[in-house]
PDB file of C-alpha atoms in Angstrom:
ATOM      1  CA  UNK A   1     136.862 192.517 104.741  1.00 86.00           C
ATOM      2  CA  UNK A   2     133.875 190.225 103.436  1.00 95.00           C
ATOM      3  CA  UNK A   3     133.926 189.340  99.732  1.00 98.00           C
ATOM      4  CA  UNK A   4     131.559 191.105  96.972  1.00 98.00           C
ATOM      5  CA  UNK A   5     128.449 189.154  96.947  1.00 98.00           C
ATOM      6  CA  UNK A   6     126.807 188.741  93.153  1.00 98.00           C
ATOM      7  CA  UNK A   7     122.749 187.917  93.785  1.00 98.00           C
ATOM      8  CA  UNK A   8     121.575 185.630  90.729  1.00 98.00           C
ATOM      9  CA  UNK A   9     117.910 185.645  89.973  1.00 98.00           C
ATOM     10  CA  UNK A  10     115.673 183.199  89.921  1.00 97.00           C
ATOM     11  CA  UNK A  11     113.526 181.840  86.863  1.00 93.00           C
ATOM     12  CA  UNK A  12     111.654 184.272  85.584  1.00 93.00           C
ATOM     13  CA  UNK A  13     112.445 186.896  87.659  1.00 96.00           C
ATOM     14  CA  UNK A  14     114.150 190.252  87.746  1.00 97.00           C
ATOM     15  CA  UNK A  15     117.137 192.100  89.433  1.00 98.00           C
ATOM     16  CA  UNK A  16     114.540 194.097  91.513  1.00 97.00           C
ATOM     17  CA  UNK A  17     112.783 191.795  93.362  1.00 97.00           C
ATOM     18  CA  UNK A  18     115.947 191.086  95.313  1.00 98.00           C
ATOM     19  CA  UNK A  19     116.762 194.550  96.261  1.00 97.00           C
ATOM     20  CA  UNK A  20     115.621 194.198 100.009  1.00 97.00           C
ATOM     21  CA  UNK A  21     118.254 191.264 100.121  1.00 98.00           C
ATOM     22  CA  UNK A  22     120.946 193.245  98.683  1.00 98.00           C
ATOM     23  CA  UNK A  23     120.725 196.231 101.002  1.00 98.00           C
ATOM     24  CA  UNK A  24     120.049 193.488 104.097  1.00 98.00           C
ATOM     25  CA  UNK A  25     123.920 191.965 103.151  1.00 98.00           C
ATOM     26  CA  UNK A  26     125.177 195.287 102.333  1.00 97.00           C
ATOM     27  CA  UNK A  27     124.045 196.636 106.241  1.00 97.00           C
ATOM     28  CA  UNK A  28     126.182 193.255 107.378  1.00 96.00           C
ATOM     29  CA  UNK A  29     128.640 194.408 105.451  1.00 97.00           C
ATOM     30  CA  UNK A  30     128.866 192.588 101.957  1.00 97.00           C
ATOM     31  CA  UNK A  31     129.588 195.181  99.360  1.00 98.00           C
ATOM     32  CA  UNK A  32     126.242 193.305  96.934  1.00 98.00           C
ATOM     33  CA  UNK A  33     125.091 193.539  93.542  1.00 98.00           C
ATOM     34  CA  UNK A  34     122.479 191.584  91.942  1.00 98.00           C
ATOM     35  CA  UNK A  35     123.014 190.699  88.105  1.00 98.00           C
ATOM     36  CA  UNK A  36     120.635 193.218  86.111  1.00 98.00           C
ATOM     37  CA  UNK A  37     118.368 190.373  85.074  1.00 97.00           C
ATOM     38  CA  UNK A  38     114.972 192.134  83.361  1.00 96.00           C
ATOM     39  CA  UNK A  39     112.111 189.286  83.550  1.00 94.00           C
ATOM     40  CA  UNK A  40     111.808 189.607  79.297  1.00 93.00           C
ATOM     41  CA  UNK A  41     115.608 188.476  79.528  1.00 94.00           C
ATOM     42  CA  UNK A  42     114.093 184.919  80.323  1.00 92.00           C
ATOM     43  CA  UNK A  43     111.458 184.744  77.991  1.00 88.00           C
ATOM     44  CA  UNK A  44     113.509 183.341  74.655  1.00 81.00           C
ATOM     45  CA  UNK A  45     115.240 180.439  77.032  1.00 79.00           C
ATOM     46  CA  UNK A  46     111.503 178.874  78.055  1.00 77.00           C
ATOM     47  CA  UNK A  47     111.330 175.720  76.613  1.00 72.00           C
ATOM     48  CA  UNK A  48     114.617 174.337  77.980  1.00 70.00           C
ATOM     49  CA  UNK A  49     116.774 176.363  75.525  1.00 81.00           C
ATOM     50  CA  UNK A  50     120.228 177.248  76.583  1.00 87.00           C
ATOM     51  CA  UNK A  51     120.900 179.674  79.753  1.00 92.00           C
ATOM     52  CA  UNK A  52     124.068 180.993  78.159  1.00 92.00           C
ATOM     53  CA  UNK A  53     122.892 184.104  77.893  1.00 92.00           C
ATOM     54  CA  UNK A  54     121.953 184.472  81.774  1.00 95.00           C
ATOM     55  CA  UNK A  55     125.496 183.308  82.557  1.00 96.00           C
ATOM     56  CA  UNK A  56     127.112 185.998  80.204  1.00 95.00           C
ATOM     57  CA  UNK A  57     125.416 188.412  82.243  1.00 97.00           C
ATOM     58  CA  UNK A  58     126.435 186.736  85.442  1.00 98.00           C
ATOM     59  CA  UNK A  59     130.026 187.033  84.534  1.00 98.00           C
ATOM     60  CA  UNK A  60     130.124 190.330  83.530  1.00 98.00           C
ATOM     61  CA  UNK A  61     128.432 190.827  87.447  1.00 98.00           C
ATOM     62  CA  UNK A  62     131.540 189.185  88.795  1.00 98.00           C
ATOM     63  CA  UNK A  63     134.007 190.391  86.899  1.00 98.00           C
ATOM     64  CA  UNK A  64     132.623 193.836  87.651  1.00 98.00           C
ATOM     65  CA  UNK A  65     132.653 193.247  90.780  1.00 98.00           C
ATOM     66  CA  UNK A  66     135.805 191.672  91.556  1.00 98.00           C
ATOM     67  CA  UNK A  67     137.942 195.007  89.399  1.00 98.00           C
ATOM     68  CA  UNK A  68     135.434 197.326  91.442  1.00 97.00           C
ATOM     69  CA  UNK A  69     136.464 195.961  95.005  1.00 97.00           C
ATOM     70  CA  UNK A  70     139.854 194.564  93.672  1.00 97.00           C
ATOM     71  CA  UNK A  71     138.633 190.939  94.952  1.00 97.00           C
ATOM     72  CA  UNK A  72     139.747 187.880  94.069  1.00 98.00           C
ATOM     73  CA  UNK A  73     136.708 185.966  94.532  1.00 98.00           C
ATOM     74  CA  UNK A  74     133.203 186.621  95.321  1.00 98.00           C
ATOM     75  CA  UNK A  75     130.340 185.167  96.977  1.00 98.00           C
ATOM     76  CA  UNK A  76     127.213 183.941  94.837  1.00 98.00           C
ATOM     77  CA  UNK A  77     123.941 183.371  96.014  1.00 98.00           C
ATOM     78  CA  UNK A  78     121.473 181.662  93.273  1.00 98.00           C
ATOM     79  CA  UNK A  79     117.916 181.666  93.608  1.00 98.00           C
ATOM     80  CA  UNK A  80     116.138 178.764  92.618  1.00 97.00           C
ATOM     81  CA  UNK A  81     116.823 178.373  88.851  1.00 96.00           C
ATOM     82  CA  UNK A  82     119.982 180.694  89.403  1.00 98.00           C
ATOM     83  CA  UNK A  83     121.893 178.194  91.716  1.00 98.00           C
ATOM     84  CA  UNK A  84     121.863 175.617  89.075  1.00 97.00           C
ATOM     85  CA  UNK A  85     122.587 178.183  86.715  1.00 97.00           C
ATOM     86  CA  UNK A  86     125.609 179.126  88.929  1.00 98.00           C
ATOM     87  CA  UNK A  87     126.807 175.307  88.965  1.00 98.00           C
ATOM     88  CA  UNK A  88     127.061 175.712  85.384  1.00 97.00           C
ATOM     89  CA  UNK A  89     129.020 179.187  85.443  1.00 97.00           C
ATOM     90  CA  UNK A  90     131.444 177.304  87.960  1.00 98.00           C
ATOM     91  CA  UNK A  91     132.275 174.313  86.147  1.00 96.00           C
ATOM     92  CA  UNK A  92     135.192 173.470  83.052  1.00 95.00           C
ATOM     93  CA  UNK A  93     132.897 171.633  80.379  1.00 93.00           C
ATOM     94  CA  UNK A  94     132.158 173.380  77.581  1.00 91.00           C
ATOM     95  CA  UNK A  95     127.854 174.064  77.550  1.00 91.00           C
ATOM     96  CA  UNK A  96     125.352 174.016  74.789  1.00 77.00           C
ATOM     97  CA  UNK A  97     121.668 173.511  74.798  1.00 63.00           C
ATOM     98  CA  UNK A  98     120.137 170.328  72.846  1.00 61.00           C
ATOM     99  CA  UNK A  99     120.757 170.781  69.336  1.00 56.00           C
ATOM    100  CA  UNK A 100     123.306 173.452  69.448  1.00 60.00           C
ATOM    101  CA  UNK A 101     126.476 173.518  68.044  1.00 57.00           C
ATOM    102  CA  UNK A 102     128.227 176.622  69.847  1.00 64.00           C
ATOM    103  CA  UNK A 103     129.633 175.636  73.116  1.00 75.00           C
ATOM    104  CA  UNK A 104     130.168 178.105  76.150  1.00 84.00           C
ATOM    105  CA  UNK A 105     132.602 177.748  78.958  1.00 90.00           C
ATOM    106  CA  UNK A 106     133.191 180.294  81.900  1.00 96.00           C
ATOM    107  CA  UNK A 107     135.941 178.192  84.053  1.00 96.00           C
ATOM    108  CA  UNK A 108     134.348 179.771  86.970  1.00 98.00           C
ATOM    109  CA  UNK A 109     135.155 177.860  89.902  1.00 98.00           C
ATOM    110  CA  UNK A 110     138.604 179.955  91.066  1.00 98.00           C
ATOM    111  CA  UNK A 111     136.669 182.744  91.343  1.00 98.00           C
ATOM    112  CA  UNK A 112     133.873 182.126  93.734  1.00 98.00           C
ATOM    113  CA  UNK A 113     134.537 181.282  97.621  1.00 98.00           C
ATOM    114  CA  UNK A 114     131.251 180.541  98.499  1.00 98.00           C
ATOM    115  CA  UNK A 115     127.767 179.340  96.555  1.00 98.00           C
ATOM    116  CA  UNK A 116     124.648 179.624  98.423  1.00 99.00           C
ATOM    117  CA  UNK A 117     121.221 178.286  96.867  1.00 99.00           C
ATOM    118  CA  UNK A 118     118.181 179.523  97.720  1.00 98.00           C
ATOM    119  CA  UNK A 119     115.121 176.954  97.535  1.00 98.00           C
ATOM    120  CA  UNK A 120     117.138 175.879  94.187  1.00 98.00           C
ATOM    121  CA  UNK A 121     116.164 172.419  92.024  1.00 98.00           C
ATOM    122  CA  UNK A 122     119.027 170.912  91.556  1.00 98.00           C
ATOM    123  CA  UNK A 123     117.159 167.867  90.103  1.00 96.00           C
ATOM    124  CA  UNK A 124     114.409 167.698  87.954  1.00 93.00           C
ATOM    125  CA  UNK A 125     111.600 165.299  86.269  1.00 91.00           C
ATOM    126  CA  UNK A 126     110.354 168.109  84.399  1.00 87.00           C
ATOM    127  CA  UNK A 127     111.209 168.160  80.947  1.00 81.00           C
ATOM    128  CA  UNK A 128     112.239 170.981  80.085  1.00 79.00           C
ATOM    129  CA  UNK A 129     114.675 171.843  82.829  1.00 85.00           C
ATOM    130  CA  UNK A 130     115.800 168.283  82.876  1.00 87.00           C
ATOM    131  CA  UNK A 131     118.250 168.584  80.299  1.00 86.00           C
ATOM    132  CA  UNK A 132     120.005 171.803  81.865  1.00 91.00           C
ATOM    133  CA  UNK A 133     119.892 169.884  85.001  1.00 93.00           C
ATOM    134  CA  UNK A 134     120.777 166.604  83.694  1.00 92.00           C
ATOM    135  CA  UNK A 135     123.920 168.276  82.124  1.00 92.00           C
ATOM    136  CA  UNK A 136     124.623 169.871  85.590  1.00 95.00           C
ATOM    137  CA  UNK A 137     124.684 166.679  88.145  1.00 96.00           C
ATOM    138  CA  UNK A 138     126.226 164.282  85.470  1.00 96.00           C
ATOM    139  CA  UNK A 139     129.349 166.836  85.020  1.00 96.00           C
ATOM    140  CA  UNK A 140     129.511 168.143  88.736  1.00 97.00           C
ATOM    141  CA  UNK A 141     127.235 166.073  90.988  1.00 98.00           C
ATOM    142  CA  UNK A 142     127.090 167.463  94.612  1.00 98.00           C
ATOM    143  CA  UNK A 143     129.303 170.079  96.055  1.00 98.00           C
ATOM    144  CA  UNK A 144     132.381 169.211  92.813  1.00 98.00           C
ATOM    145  CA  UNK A 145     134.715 171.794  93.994  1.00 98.00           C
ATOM    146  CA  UNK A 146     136.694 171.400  97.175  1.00 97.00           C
ATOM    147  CA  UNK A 147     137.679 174.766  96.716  1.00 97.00           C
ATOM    148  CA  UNK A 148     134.164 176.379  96.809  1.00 98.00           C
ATOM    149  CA  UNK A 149     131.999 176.227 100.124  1.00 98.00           C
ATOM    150  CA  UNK A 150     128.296 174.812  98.842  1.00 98.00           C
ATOM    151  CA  UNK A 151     125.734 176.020 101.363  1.00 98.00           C
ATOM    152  CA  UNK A 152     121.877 174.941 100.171  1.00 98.00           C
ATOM    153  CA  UNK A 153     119.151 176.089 102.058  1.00 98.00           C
ATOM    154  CA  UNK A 154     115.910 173.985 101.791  1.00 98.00           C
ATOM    155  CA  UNK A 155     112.091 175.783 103.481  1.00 98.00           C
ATOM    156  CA  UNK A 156     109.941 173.531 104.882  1.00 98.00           C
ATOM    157  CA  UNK A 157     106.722 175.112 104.926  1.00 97.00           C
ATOM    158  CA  UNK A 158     103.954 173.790 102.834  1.00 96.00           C
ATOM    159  CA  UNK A 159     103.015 170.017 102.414  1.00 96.00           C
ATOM    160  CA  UNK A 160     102.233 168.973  99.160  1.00 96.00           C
ATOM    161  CA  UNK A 161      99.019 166.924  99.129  1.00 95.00           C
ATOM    162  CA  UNK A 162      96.332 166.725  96.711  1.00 91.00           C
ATOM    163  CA  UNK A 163      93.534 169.107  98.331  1.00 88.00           C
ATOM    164  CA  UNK A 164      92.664 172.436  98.385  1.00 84.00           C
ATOM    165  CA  UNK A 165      95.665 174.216  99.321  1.00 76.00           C
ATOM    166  CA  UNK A 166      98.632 171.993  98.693  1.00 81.00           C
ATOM    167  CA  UNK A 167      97.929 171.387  94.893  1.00 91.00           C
ATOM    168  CA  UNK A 168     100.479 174.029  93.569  1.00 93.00           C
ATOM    169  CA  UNK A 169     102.899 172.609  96.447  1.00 96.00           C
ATOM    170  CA  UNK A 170     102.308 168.626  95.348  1.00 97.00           C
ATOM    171  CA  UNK A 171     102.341 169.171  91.562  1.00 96.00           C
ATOM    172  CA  UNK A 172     105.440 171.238  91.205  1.00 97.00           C
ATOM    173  CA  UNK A 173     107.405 168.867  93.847  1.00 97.00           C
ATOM    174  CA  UNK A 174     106.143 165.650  91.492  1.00 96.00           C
ATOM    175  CA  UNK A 175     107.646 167.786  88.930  1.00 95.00           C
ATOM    176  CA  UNK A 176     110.655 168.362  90.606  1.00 96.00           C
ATOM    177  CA  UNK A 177     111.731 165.196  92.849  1.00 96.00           C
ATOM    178  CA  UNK A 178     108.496 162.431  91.235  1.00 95.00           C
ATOM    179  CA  UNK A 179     107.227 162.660  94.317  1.00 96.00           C
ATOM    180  CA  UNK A 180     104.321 165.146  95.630  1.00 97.00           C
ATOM    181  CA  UNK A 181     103.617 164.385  98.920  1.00 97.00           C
ATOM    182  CA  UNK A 182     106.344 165.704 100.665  1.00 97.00           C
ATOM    183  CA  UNK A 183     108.012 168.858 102.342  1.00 98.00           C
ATOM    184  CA  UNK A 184     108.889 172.000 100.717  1.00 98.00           C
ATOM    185  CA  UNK A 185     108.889 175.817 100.366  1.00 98.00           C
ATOM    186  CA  UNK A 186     105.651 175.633  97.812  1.00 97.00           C
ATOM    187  CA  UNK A 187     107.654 175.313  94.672  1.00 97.00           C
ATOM    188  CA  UNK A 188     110.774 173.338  95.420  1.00 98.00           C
ATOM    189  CA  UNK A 189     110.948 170.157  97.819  1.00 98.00           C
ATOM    190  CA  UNK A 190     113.663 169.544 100.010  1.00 98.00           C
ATOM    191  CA  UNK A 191     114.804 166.619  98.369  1.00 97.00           C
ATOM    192  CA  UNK A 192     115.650 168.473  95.126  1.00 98.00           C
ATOM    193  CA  UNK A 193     116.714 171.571  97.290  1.00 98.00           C
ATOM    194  CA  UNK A 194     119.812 169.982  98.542  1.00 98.00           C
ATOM    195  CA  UNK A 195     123.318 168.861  97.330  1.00 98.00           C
ATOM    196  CA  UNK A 196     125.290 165.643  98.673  1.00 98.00           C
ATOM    197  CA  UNK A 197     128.680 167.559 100.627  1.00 98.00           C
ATOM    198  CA  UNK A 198     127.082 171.001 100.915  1.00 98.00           C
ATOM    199  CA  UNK A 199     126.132 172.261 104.033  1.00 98.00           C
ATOM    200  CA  UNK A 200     122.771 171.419 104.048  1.00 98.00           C
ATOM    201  CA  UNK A 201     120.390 173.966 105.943  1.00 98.00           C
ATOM    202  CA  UNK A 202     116.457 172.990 106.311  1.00 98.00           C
ATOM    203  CA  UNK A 203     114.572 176.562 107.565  1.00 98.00           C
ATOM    204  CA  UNK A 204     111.220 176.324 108.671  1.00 98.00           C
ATOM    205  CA  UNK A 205     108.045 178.738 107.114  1.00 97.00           C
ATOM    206  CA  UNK A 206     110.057 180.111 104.427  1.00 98.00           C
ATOM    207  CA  UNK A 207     108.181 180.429 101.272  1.00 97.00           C
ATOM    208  CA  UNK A 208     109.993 180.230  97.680  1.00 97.00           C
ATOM    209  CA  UNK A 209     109.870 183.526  96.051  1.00 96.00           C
ATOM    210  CA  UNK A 210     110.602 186.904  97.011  1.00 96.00           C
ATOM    211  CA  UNK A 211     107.260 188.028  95.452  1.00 91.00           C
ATOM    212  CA  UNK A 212     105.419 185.670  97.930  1.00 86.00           C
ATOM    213  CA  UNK A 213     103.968 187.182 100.323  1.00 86.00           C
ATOM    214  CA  UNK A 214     105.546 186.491 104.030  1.00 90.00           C
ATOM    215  CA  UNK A 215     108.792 185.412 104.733  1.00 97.00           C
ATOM    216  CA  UNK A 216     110.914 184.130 102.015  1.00 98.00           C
ATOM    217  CA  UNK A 217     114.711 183.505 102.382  1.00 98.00           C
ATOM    218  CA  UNK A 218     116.133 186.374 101.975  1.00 98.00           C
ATOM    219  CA  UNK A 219     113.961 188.092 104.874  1.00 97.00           C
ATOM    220  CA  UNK A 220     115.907 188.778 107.515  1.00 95.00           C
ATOM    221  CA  UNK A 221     115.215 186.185 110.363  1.00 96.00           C
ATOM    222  CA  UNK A 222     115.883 183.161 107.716  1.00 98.00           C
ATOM    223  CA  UNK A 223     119.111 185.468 106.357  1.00 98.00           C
ATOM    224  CA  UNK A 224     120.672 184.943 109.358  1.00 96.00           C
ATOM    225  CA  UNK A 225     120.412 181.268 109.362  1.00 96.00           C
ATOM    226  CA  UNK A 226     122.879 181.169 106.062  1.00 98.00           C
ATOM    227  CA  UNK A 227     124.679 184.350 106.205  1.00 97.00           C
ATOM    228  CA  UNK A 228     127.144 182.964 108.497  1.00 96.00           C
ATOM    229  CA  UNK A 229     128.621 180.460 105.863  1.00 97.00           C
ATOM    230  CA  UNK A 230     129.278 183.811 103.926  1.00 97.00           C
ATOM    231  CA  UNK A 231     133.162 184.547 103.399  1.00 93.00           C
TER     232      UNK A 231
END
């Protein structure tokens, strides 16, 4: 029987923009939920504040959905800013955002089988991500857990270059990685996409968002490119 699969949104974005995903995994046979993420639930943590608040929500996801299929672990799948976000949720530090005194800590890691991140930064130049992400790689760089499966997907689709067309592309990846000329899926580069000891997947003409329009990577063709790695 395949684990409950908990979808975590991307920056800015809400639960319902990954509904076509969810029903796609539930017709393959993953009993999925996304966590109810409204896009005004983002709004107070712009500016690099703390994402504690996200990852409340995500556990109360998981949790749900591990009593509702009597589970004991789950499969996540993080969008862009939700597979860092899910690093965090997995890991034994306590968490606080700069300047904060009250730490959080979820302990996560026993709980989830498999991670999969979706055209996620896991490293950034940009400062106000940076410390989030900093935070992340320093306390578990690459794929930490030798009990979880890591699987991060990378699209290779639009070359950033400084011309009409590929600005968006080559400012966000000099954002990203410091370097703008270079491969990506319009928003994240494949350099920042992927994790040392994950299984690394590269798909070709996938764009970033689900709102883009086109293929993205939860369409199906590029869905069956990671869904395999899926426990």
């Amino acid at each position: 029987m395949p684990l409950p699969t908990v979808i975590v949104p991307g920056y800015l974005e809400s639960a319902i923009a990954y509904q076509q995903l969810a029903t796609s995994l539930q017709e393959l046979g993953f009993p999925t939920v996304t966590v109810p993420l409204r896009r005004r639930d983002w709004l107070p943590l712009i500016g690099g504040r703390s994402v504690a608040p996200i990852i409340q929500q995500l556990d109360k996801t998981v949790k749900q959905a591990l009593q509702e299929h009597n589970a004991t672990q789950v499969n996540l799948i993080g969008h862009s800013a939700g597979g860092w976000i899910s690093r965090i949720y997995l890991g034994e530090k306590p968490y606080a955002a700069r300047g904060k005194a009250q730490t959080s800590l979820w302990n996560a890691y026993p709980l989830v089988a498999t991670l999969v991140t979706l055209g996620t930064p896991h490293i950034s130049q940009e400062r106000w991500t940076r410390w989030n992400l900093d935070f992340v790689n320093k306390n578990y760089p690459g794929a930490f857990y030798q009990n979880v499966r890591y699987v991060c997907v990378a699209g290779k689709t639009i070359l950033g270059e400084r011309r009409r067309g590929g600005w968006l592309a080559y400012s966000s990846y000099q954002l990203t990685c410091g370097t703008g000329n270079t491969w990506g899926d319009g928003i994240t580069p494949i350099a920042a996409a992927h994790l040392i000891g994950a299984e690394n997947l590269i798909i070709e003409g996938v764009r970033h968002s689900p709102r883009n329009p086109g293929i993205w990577y939860g369409s199906p063709e590029p869905l069956k490119a990671w869904m395999q790695y899926l426990d």
